[in-house]
mmCIF file of C-alpha atoms in Angstrom:
data_model
loop_
_atom_site.group_PDB
_atom_site.id
_atom_site.type_symbol
_atom_site.label_atom_id
_atom_site.label_comp_id
_atom_site.label_asym_id
_atom_site.label_seq_id
_atom_site.Cartn_x
_atom_site.Cartn_y
_atom_site.Cartn_z
ATOM 1 C CA MET A 1 127.605 93.928 99.859
ATOM 2 C CA LYS A 2 124.371 95.292 101.286
ATOM 3 C CA THR A 3 121.644 92.734 101.952
ATOM 4 C CA ARG A 4 117.905 92.263 101.562
ATOM 5 C CA ASN A 5 115.470 89.584 102.672
ATOM 6 C CA ILE A 6 113.729 86.915 100.628
ATOM 7 C CA GLY A 7 111.554 84.952 103.000
ATOM 8 C CA PRO A 8 113.860 83.331 105.570
ATOM 9 C CA PHE A 9 116.977 84.149 103.544
ATOM 10 C CA THR A 10 119.226 87.173 103.908
ATOM 11 C CA VAL A 11 120.730 87.694 100.454
ATOM 12 C CA SER A 12 122.943 90.173 98.645
ATOM 13 C CA ALA A 13 120.935 93.229 97.579
ATOM 14 C CA ILE A 14 121.864 92.407 93.972
ATOM 15 C CA GLY A 15 121.835 88.774 92.890
ATOM 16 C CA LEU A 16 123.094 87.080 89.757
ATOM 17 C CA GLY A 17 120.782 85.868 87.019
ATOM 18 C CA CYS A 18 122.706 82.975 85.491
ATOM 19 C CA MET A 19 120.707 82.596 82.256
ATOM 20 C CA ASN A 20 123.132 84.627 80.114
ATOM 21 C CA LEU A 21 125.871 82.077 80.743
ATOM 22 C CA SER A 22 124.032 79.375 78.782
ATOM 23 C CA HIS A 23 120.940 80.716 77.079
ATOM 24 C CA ALA A 24 118.992 83.267 75.047
ATOM 25 C CA TYR A 25 121.564 85.734 73.709
ATOM 26 C CA GLY A 26 123.116 83.791 70.851
ATOM 27 C CA THR A 27 126.117 81.496 71.247
ATOM 28 C CA PRO A 28 126.828 81.231 74.983
ATOM 29 C CA PRO A 29 130.324 81.798 76.348
ATOM 30 C CA PRO A 30 132.551 78.767 76.954
ATOM 31 C CA PRO A 31 132.013 77.047 80.329
ATOM 32 C CA GLU A 32 135.314 78.317 81.711
ATOM 33 C CA GLN A 33 134.139 81.896 81.180
ATOM 34 C CA GLY A 34 130.870 81.120 82.922
ATOM 35 C CA GLU A 35 132.835 79.660 85.794
ATOM 36 C CA ARG A 36 134.900 82.837 86.099
ATOM 37 C CA VAL A 37 131.740 84.959 86.301
ATOM 38 C CA LEU A 38 130.148 82.727 88.944
ATOM 39 C CA LEU A 39 133.249 82.684 91.130
ATOM 40 C CA ALA A 40 133.802 86.431 90.714
ATOM 41 C CA ALA A 41 130.213 86.998 91.868
ATOM 42 C CA LEU A 42 130.823 84.796 94.892
ATOM 43 C CA ASP A 43 134.070 86.613 95.708
ATOM 44 C CA SER A 44 132.288 89.976 95.372
ATOM 45 C CA GLY A 45 129.671 89.076 97.984
ATOM 46 C CA VAL A 46 126.812 87.799 95.819
ATOM 47 C CA THR A 47 124.831 85.174 97.714
ATOM 48 C CA LEU A 48 121.728 84.910 95.480
ATOM 49 C CA PHE A 49 122.120 82.780 92.341
ATOM 50 C CA ASP A 50 119.191 82.232 89.993
ATOM 51 C CA THR A 51 118.958 79.516 87.346
ATOM 52 C CA ALA A 52 116.221 77.364 85.755
ATOM 53 C CA ALA A 53 115.646 73.985 84.171
ATOM 54 C CA LEU A 54 115.016 75.755 80.863
ATOM 55 C CA TYR A 55 118.283 77.677 80.565
ATOM 56 C CA GLY A 56 120.475 76.018 78.000
ATOM 57 C CA LEU A 57 117.912 73.182 78.087
ATOM 58 C CA GLY A 58 119.558 72.024 81.291
ATOM 59 C CA SER A 59 123.177 73.057 80.761
ATOM 60 C CA ASN A 60 122.956 76.142 82.983
ATOM 61 C CA GLU A 61 121.971 74.126 86.044
ATOM 62 C CA LEU A 62 124.854 71.746 85.335
ATOM 63 C CA LEU A 63 127.288 74.666 85.204
ATOM 64 C CA VAL A 64 125.916 76.335 88.340
ATOM 65 C CA GLY A 65 125.846 73.046 90.204
ATOM 66 C CA ARG A 66 129.404 72.109 89.317
ATOM 67 C CA VAL A 67 130.920 75.498 90.113
ATOM 68 C CA LEU A 68 128.963 76.381 93.241
ATOM 69 C CA LYS A 69 128.679 72.967 94.918
ATOM 70 C CA PRO A 70 131.796 73.594 97.074
ATOM 71 C CA HIS A 71 130.209 76.859 98.264
ATOM 72 C CA ARG A 72 126.653 75.597 98.733
ATOM 73 C CA GLY A 73 126.440 76.655 102.386
ATOM 74 C CA ARG A 74 127.245 80.278 101.511
ATOM 75 C CA ILE A 75 124.527 80.885 98.923
ATOM 76 C CA THR A 76 120.784 81.003 98.375
ATOM 77 C CA LEU A 77 120.186 78.787 95.348
ATOM 78 C CA CYS A 78 117.124 79.370 93.181
ATOM 79 C CA SER A 79 115.789 77.412 90.240
ATOM 80 C CA LYS A 80 112.550 77.026 88.311
ATOM 81 C CA GLY A 81 110.380 74.254 86.916
ATOM 82 C CA GLY A 82 107.209 73.897 84.904
ATOM 83 C CA LEU A 83 109.039 75.191 81.812
ATOM 84 C CA ALA A 84 111.877 72.956 80.727
ATOM 85 C CA GLY A 85 113.686 71.256 77.903
ATOM 86 C CA VAL A 86 111.961 67.939 77.287
ATOM 87 C CA THR A 87 113.238 65.257 74.920
ATOM 88 C CA GLY A 88 110.525 64.096 72.517
ATOM 89 C CA ASP A 89 110.041 60.726 70.850
ATOM 90 C CA ASP A 90 112.166 61.985 67.953
ATOM 91 C CA GLY A 91 115.101 62.564 70.298
ATOM 92 C CA VAL A 92 114.923 66.349 69.924
ATOM 93 C CA ARG A 93 114.958 68.454 73.093
ATOM 94 C CA ARG A 94 112.314 71.214 73.089
ATOM 95 C CA ARG A 95 110.975 73.965 75.332
ATOM 96 C CA VAL A 96 107.737 72.788 76.990
ATOM 97 C CA ILE A 97 105.394 74.502 79.474
ATOM 98 C CA ASP A 98 103.955 71.797 81.706
ATOM 99 C CA GLY A 99 102.466 72.623 85.097
ATOM 100 C CA ARG A 100 101.033 69.192 85.886
ATOM 101 C CA PRO A 101 102.129 67.913 89.297
ATOM 102 C CA GLU A 102 103.990 64.974 87.755
ATOM 103 C CA ALA A 103 105.926 67.331 85.455
ATOM 104 C CA ILE A 104 106.869 69.623 88.325
ATOM 105 C CA ARG A 105 108.110 66.643 90.344
ATOM 106 C CA ARG A 106 110.148 65.484 87.337
ATOM 107 C CA ASP A 107 111.643 68.933 86.781
ATOM 108 C CA CYS A 108 112.578 69.300 90.433
ATOM 109 C CA GLU A 109 114.243 65.886 90.622
ATOM 110 C CA ASN A 110 116.225 66.678 87.471
ATOM 111 C CA SER A 111 117.239 70.066 88.887
ATOM 112 C CA LEU A 112 118.395 68.557 92.174
ATOM 113 C CA ARG A 113 120.662 66.165 90.267
ATOM 114 C CA SER A 114 121.996 68.850 87.934
ATOM 115 C CA LEU A 115 122.624 71.309 90.770
ATOM 116 C CA GLN A 116 124.282 68.594 92.870
ATOM 117 C CA THR A 117 122.276 69.543 95.938
ATOM 118 C CA ASP A 118 119.772 67.900 98.272
ATOM 119 C CA VAL A 119 117.508 70.938 98.455
ATOM 120 C CA ILE A 120 116.678 74.031 96.384
ATOM 121 C CA ASP A 121 116.274 77.124 98.566
ATOM 122 C CA LEU A 122 113.721 78.901 96.364
ATOM 123 C CA TYR A 123 111.896 76.958 93.655
ATOM 124 C CA TYR A 124 109.745 78.919 91.210
ATOM 125 C CA LEU A 125 106.943 77.877 88.925
ATOM 126 C CA HIS A 126 108.621 79.306 85.822
ATOM 127 C CA ARG A 127 105.402 79.765 83.874
ATOM 128 C CA TRP A 128 101.813 79.143 84.870
ATOM 129 C CA ASP A 129 100.486 76.426 82.590
ATOM 130 C CA LYS A 130 97.034 77.823 81.951
ATOM 131 C CA LYS A 131 95.674 74.337 81.234
ATOM 132 C CA VAL A 132 96.343 73.440 84.872
ATOM 133 C CA PRO A 133 94.763 75.297 87.832
ATOM 134 C CA ILE A 134 97.449 77.284 89.637
ATOM 135 C CA GLU A 135 96.362 75.597 92.868
ATOM 136 C CA GLU A 136 97.399 72.182 91.476
ATOM 137 C CA SER A 137 100.837 73.352 90.343
ATOM 138 C CA VAL A 138 101.498 75.158 93.613
ATOM 139 C CA GLY A 139 100.213 72.156 95.524
ATOM 140 C CA ALA A 140 102.858 70.028 93.808
ATOM 141 C CA ILE A 141 105.612 72.414 94.910
ATOM 142 C CA SER A 142 104.189 72.510 98.447
ATOM 143 C CA ARG A 143 104.592 68.737 98.601
ATOM 144 C CA LEU A 144 108.223 69.144 97.524
ATOM 145 C CA VAL A 145 108.595 71.524 100.476
ATOM 146 C CA GLU A 146 107.076 68.901 102.792
ATOM 147 C CA GLN A 147 109.527 66.315 101.433
ATOM 148 C CA GLY A 148 112.498 68.587 102.143
ATOM 149 C CA LYS A 149 113.496 68.925 98.486
ATOM 150 C CA VAL A 150 112.530 72.606 98.319
ATOM 151 C CA ARG A 151 112.713 75.191 101.105
ATOM 152 C CA THR A 152 110.435 77.940 99.751
ATOM 153 C CA LEU A 153 108.117 78.544 96.812
ATOM 154 C CA GLY A 154 108.107 81.247 94.145
ATOM 155 C CA LEU A 155 106.153 82.261 91.050
ATOM 156 C CA SER A 156 107.275 83.855 87.793
ATOM 157 C CA GLU A 157 105.429 86.145 85.360
ATOM 158 C CA VAL A 158 102.011 85.965 87.028
ATOM 159 C CA SER A 159 99.297 88.464 87.904
ATOM 160 C CA ALA A 160 98.255 89.699 91.316
ATOM 161 C CA ALA A 161 95.108 87.550 91.188
ATOM 162 C CA THR A 162 97.140 84.423 90.475
ATOM 163 C CA ILE A 163 99.579 85.256 93.270
ATOM 164 C CA ARG A 164 96.715 85.450 95.752
ATOM 165 C CA LYS A 165 95.259 82.113 94.598
ATOM 166 C CA ALA A 166 98.655 80.482 94.944
ATOM 167 C CA HIS A 167 99.342 82.076 98.321
ATOM 168 C CA ALA A 168 96.097 80.610 99.653
ATOM 169 C CA VAL A 169 97.512 77.136 98.970
ATOM 170 C CA HIS A 170 101.070 77.704 100.199
ATOM 171 C CA PRO A 171 102.985 80.838 101.245
ATOM 172 C CA VAL A 172 104.629 82.545 98.271
ATOM 173 C CA THR A 173 108.131 83.656 99.215
ATOM 174 C CA ALA A 174 109.014 85.513 95.999
ATOM 175 C CA VAL A 175 107.592 86.584 92.667
ATOM 176 C CA GLN A 176 109.933 87.006 89.724
ATOM 177 C CA THR A 177 109.022 89.174 86.748
ATOM 178 C CA GLU A 178 110.733 91.440 84.261
ATOM 179 C CA TYR A 179 111.017 94.913 85.789
ATOM 180 C CA SER A 180 113.056 97.904 84.715
ATOM 181 C CA LEU A 181 112.538 101.507 83.771
ATOM 182 C CA TRP A 182 111.197 100.420 80.393
ATOM 183 C CA THR A 183 109.052 97.520 81.685
ATOM 184 C CA ARG A 184 106.824 98.864 84.433
ATOM 185 C CA ASN A 185 104.007 96.283 84.421
ATOM 186 C CA PRO A 186 104.658 95.148 88.023
ATOM 187 C CA GLU A 187 103.657 98.620 89.187
ATOM 188 C CA ILE A 188 100.044 97.932 88.172
ATOM 189 C CA ALA A 189 99.383 95.471 91.003
ATOM 190 C CA VAL A 190 102.107 92.862 91.572
ATOM 191 C CA LEU A 191 104.527 94.994 93.588
ATOM 192 C CA ASP A 192 101.788 95.977 96.025
ATOM 193 C CA THR A 193 100.507 92.414 96.254
ATOM 194 C CA CYS A 194 103.986 91.124 97.088
ATOM 195 C CA ARG A 195 104.346 93.725 99.819
ATOM 196 C CA GLU A 196 100.941 92.854 101.273
ATOM 197 C CA ILE A 197 101.625 89.110 101.503
ATOM 198 C CA GLY A 198 105.245 89.540 102.620
ATOM 199 C CA ALA A 199 106.825 88.222 99.420
ATOM 200 C CA ALA A 200 109.983 89.561 97.841
ATOM 201 C CA PHE A 201 109.903 90.812 94.268
ATOM 202 C CA VAL A 202 112.824 89.576 92.164
ATOM 203 C CA ALA A 203 113.415 91.749 89.105
ATOM 204 C CA PHE A 204 114.893 90.056 86.062
ATOM 205 C CA SER A 205 116.201 91.911 82.985
ATOM 206 C CA PRO A 206 116.714 94.978 85.217
ATOM 207 C CA VAL A 207 118.967 96.692 82.661
ATOM 208 C CA ALA A 208 116.442 96.129 79.856
ATOM 209 C CA ARG A 209 118.383 93.414 78.046
ATOM 210 C CA ALA A 210 121.409 95.742 77.670
ATOM 211 C CA PHE A 211 119.435 98.764 76.435
ATOM 212 C CA LEU A 212 119.967 100.621 79.710
ATOM 213 C CA CYS A 213 123.663 99.733 79.677
ATOM 214 C CA ASP A 214 124.115 101.886 76.565
ATOM 215 C CA ALA A 215 125.716 98.769 75.086
ATOM 216 C CA LEU A 216 123.541 98.005 72.071
ATOM 217 C CA HIS A 217 123.236 100.544 69.293
ATOM 218 C CA ASP A 218 122.831 98.342 66.208
ATOM 219 C CA VAL A 219 120.267 95.560 66.497
ATOM 220 C CA SER A 220 121.320 94.207 63.100
ATOM 221 C CA SER A 221 124.460 92.932 64.831
ATOM 222 C CA LEU A 222 122.506 90.580 67.098
ATOM 223 C CA ASP A 223 123.151 86.863 66.710
ATOM 224 C CA ALA A 224 120.535 85.079 64.615
ATOM 225 C CA LYS A 225 119.449 83.100 67.708
ATOM 226 C CA ASP A 226 119.414 86.077 70.064
ATOM 227 C CA ILE A 227 116.055 86.177 71.860
ATOM 228 C CA ARG A 228 115.871 89.944 71.363
ATOM 229 C CA ARG A 229 115.246 89.406 67.644
ATOM 230 C CA THR A 230 111.748 88.177 68.605
ATOM 231 C CA MET A 231 110.987 91.168 70.831
ATOM 232 C CA PRO A 232 109.070 94.091 69.295
ATOM 233 C CA ARG A 233 111.116 96.726 71.173
ATOM 234 C CA PHE A 234 114.202 95.522 69.339
ATOM 235 C CA GLU A 235 112.662 95.591 65.873
ATOM 236 C CA PRO A 236 114.752 98.118 63.895
ATOM 237 C CA ALA A 237 112.067 100.796 63.543
ATOM 238 C CA ASN A 238 110.993 100.578 67.182
ATOM 239 C CA TYR A 239 114.546 100.414 68.447
ATOM 240 C CA ALA A 240 115.476 103.521 66.503
ATOM 241 C CA GLN A 241 112.777 105.357 68.437
ATOM 242 C CA ASN A 242 113.924 103.895 71.744
ATOM 243 C CA LEU A 243 117.523 104.915 71.122
ATOM 244 C CA LYS A 244 116.356 108.540 71.216
ATOM 245 C CA LEU A 245 115.818 108.060 74.960
ATOM 246 C CA LEU A 246 119.463 107.263 75.651
ATOM 247 C CA PRO A 247 121.072 110.721 75.510
ATOM 248 C CA GLY A 248 118.766 112.075 78.231
ATOM 249 C CA TYR A 249 119.169 108.877 80.215
ATOM 250 C CA LYS A 250 122.971 109.019 80.050
ATOM 251 C CA ALA A 251 122.859 112.648 81.180
ATOM 252 C CA LEU A 252 120.910 111.571 84.282
ATOM 253 C CA ALA A 253 123.482 108.833 84.975
ATOM 254 C CA GLN A 254 126.257 111.389 84.710
ATOM 255 C CA GLU A 255 124.397 113.662 87.108
ATOM 256 C CA ALA A 256 124.074 110.748 89.546
ATOM 257 C CA GLY A 257 127.781 110.017 89.233
ATOM 258 C CA CYS A 258 127.319 106.465 87.974
ATOM 259 C CA THR A 259 127.227 104.424 84.785
ATOM 260 C CA PRO A 260 123.984 103.875 82.844
ATOM 261 C CA ALA A 261 123.772 100.252 84.032
ATOM 262 C CA GLN A 262 124.276 101.316 87.639
ATOM 263 C CA LEU A 263 121.535 103.914 87.327
ATOM 264 C CA ALA A 264 119.052 101.264 86.174
ATOM 265 C CA LEU A 265 119.894 99.000 89.108
ATOM 266 C CA ALA A 266 120.032 101.788 91.677
ATOM 267 C CA TRP A 267 116.564 102.918 90.569
ATOM 268 C CA LEU A 268 115.178 99.469 91.384
ATOM 269 C CA LEU A 269 116.868 99.390 94.778
ATOM 270 C CA HIS A 270 115.377 102.797 95.582
ATOM 271 C CA LYS A 271 111.845 101.758 94.561
ATOM 272 C CA ALA A 272 111.132 99.472 97.525
ATOM 273 C CA PRO A 273 113.039 97.395 100.093
ATOM 274 C CA HIS A 274 111.392 94.146 98.974
ATOM 275 C CA ILE A 275 112.808 94.398 95.436
ATOM 276 C CA VAL A 276 115.922 92.369 94.576
ATOM 277 C CA PRO A 277 117.336 92.788 91.051
ATOM 278 C CA ILE A 278 119.173 89.891 89.384
ATOM 279 C CA PRO A 279 121.142 91.249 86.417
ATOM 280 C CA GLY A 280 122.949 88.748 84.242
ATOM 281 C CA THR A 281 126.235 89.093 82.403
ATOM 282 C CA THR A 282 128.971 87.082 80.743
ATOM 283 C CA SER A 283 131.657 89.609 81.752
ATOM 284 C CA VAL A 284 133.452 89.854 85.099
ATOM 285 C CA GLU A 285 134.051 93.554 84.443
ATOM 286 C CA HIS A 286 130.354 94.208 83.866
ATOM 287 C CA LEU A 287 129.481 92.093 86.904
ATOM 288 C CA ARG A 288 131.573 94.300 89.162
ATOM 289 C CA GLU A 289 130.082 97.412 87.588
ATOM 290 C CA ASP A 290 126.573 96.096 88.283
ATOM 291 C CA LEU A 291 127.302 95.228 91.897
ATOM 292 C CA ALA A 292 128.629 98.718 92.605
ATOM 293 C CA ALA A 293 125.104 100.017 91.979
ATOM 294 C CA ALA A 294 124.236 98.971 95.527
ATOM 295 C CA ASP A 295 126.188 102.005 96.757
ATOM 296 C CA VAL A 296 124.675 104.576 94.359
ATOM 297 C CA LYS A 297 122.473 107.216 96.001
ATOM 298 C CA LEU A 298 119.727 108.876 93.972
ATOM 299 C CA SER A 299 117.934 112.048 95.013
ATOM 300 C CA PRO A 300 114.120 112.186 95.026
ATOM 301 C CA ASP A 301 114.206 114.843 92.313
ATOM 302 C CA LEU A 302 116.413 112.746 90.048
ATOM 303 C CA LEU A 303 114.150 109.729 90.549
ATOM 304 C CA ILE A 304 111.136 111.784 89.439
ATOM 305 C CA ARG A 305 112.919 112.995 86.306
ATOM 306 C CA LEU A 306 114.225 109.515 85.535
ATOM 307 C CA GLU A 307 110.786 107.904 85.741
ATOM 308 C CA ALA A 308 109.296 110.640 83.595
ATOM 309 C CA HIS A 309 111.950 110.126 80.936
ATOM 310 C CA ILE A 310 111.644 106.327 80.517
ATOM 311 C CA ASN A 311 108.318 104.641 81.195
ATOM 312 C CA GLN A 312 105.569 102.680 79.464
ATOM 313 C CA ARG A 313 104.446 105.777 77.540
ATOM 314 C CA THR A 314 107.853 106.793 76.206
ATOM 315 C CA VAL A 315 109.054 103.331 75.114
ATOM 316 C CA THR A 316 108.075 102.010 71.675
ATOM 317 C CA GLY A 317 107.002 98.372 71.245
ATOM 318 C CA HIS A 318 105.853 95.497 73.454
ATOM 319 C CA ARG A 319 108.387 93.692 75.635
ATOM 320 C CA TYR A 320 107.347 90.293 74.237
ATOM 321 C CA SER A 321 105.996 88.942 70.955
ATOM 322 C CA ALA A 322 102.318 88.015 70.773
ATOM 323 C CA GLN A 323 103.224 84.346 71.343
ATOM 324 C CA ALA A 324 105.353 85.096 74.397
ATOM 325 C CA ARG A 325 102.664 87.417 75.807
ATOM 326 C CA SER A 326 100.159 84.566 75.569
ATOM 327 C CA GLU A 327 102.421 82.463 77.796
ATOM 328 C CA VAL A 328 102.544 84.902 80.713
ATOM 329 C CA ASP A 329 99.862 86.058 83.115
ATOM 330 C CA THR A 330 101.134 89.525 83.990
ATOM 331 C CA GLU A 331 98.994 92.645 83.851
ATOM 332 C CA GLU A 332 99.679 95.031 80.978
ATOM 333 C CA PHE A 333 99.250 98.762 80.629
ATOM 334 C CA ASP A 334 96.812 99.952 77.999
ATOM 335 C CA PRO A 335 98.669 100.871 74.802
ATOM 336 C CA PRO A 336 99.345 104.609 74.483
ATOM 337 C CA VAL A 337 96.677 106.550 72.605
#
């Protein structure tokens, strides 16, 4: 496996986003299947594993911690706080954004226990709680660094301006945001800001939530609890328009001598050396297909044609619902005229 750098860590050029194993896409696979995927990733050379307190309302960290504890010295372990499952007075566990220092400390302590580790290599603020100054939330994580509970600090779904404010308080090692051919928002300012401050950019949903895998043709088949049902791009009318992009996209993958999923990942790896994609999957077969993208070579001409074919002007629908957009701080392109 080729490698890239995230702060002081040398990691596999393609990491594993562990969310799919417990969260977001309908009924998760059984734990034994999740274990097979995690161990197959490890055996294939993956050294970057990304989880969060939110995923499965805590169950994903428990899975990752149990399976990877014996291999802790071989991996870079990442998790996130400030957005977690919190049990209310009624006993129901709910998703809560809370960037207060005391909440971040609580989330980190819970994550350390769940992950069965003494230290988290890269700890992200999962969402900026806009009721709390970013400097206060980042200050709380910096104190976790001082205490030896966290090695480095990251941010998720924030703007360039917020990154700079945070970086003034404590060095930002990585910024994680959705980035793929059909979600190009980081190109507005965040990618350049990361490069300028020496931070890595970690791209989640790099295969566009299976769209760029050519694996989802009928959105009516999605599980009732699948997160994509809330996303405008997957609304039936919008998705029908987006599906029209696939034939040309698949032709470009064939020209490149790779699968559609590999083309999406290879494109990210070609964009800049500080970008590290973290695709997720519940399938060992798909995992191995994804990892092979590290060896795909794309010509400059093909890259130009690929970017012209799928971009913010050719895709129909927002990436998030209005509610979800209100919870992030990322820049957005003006809607097409």
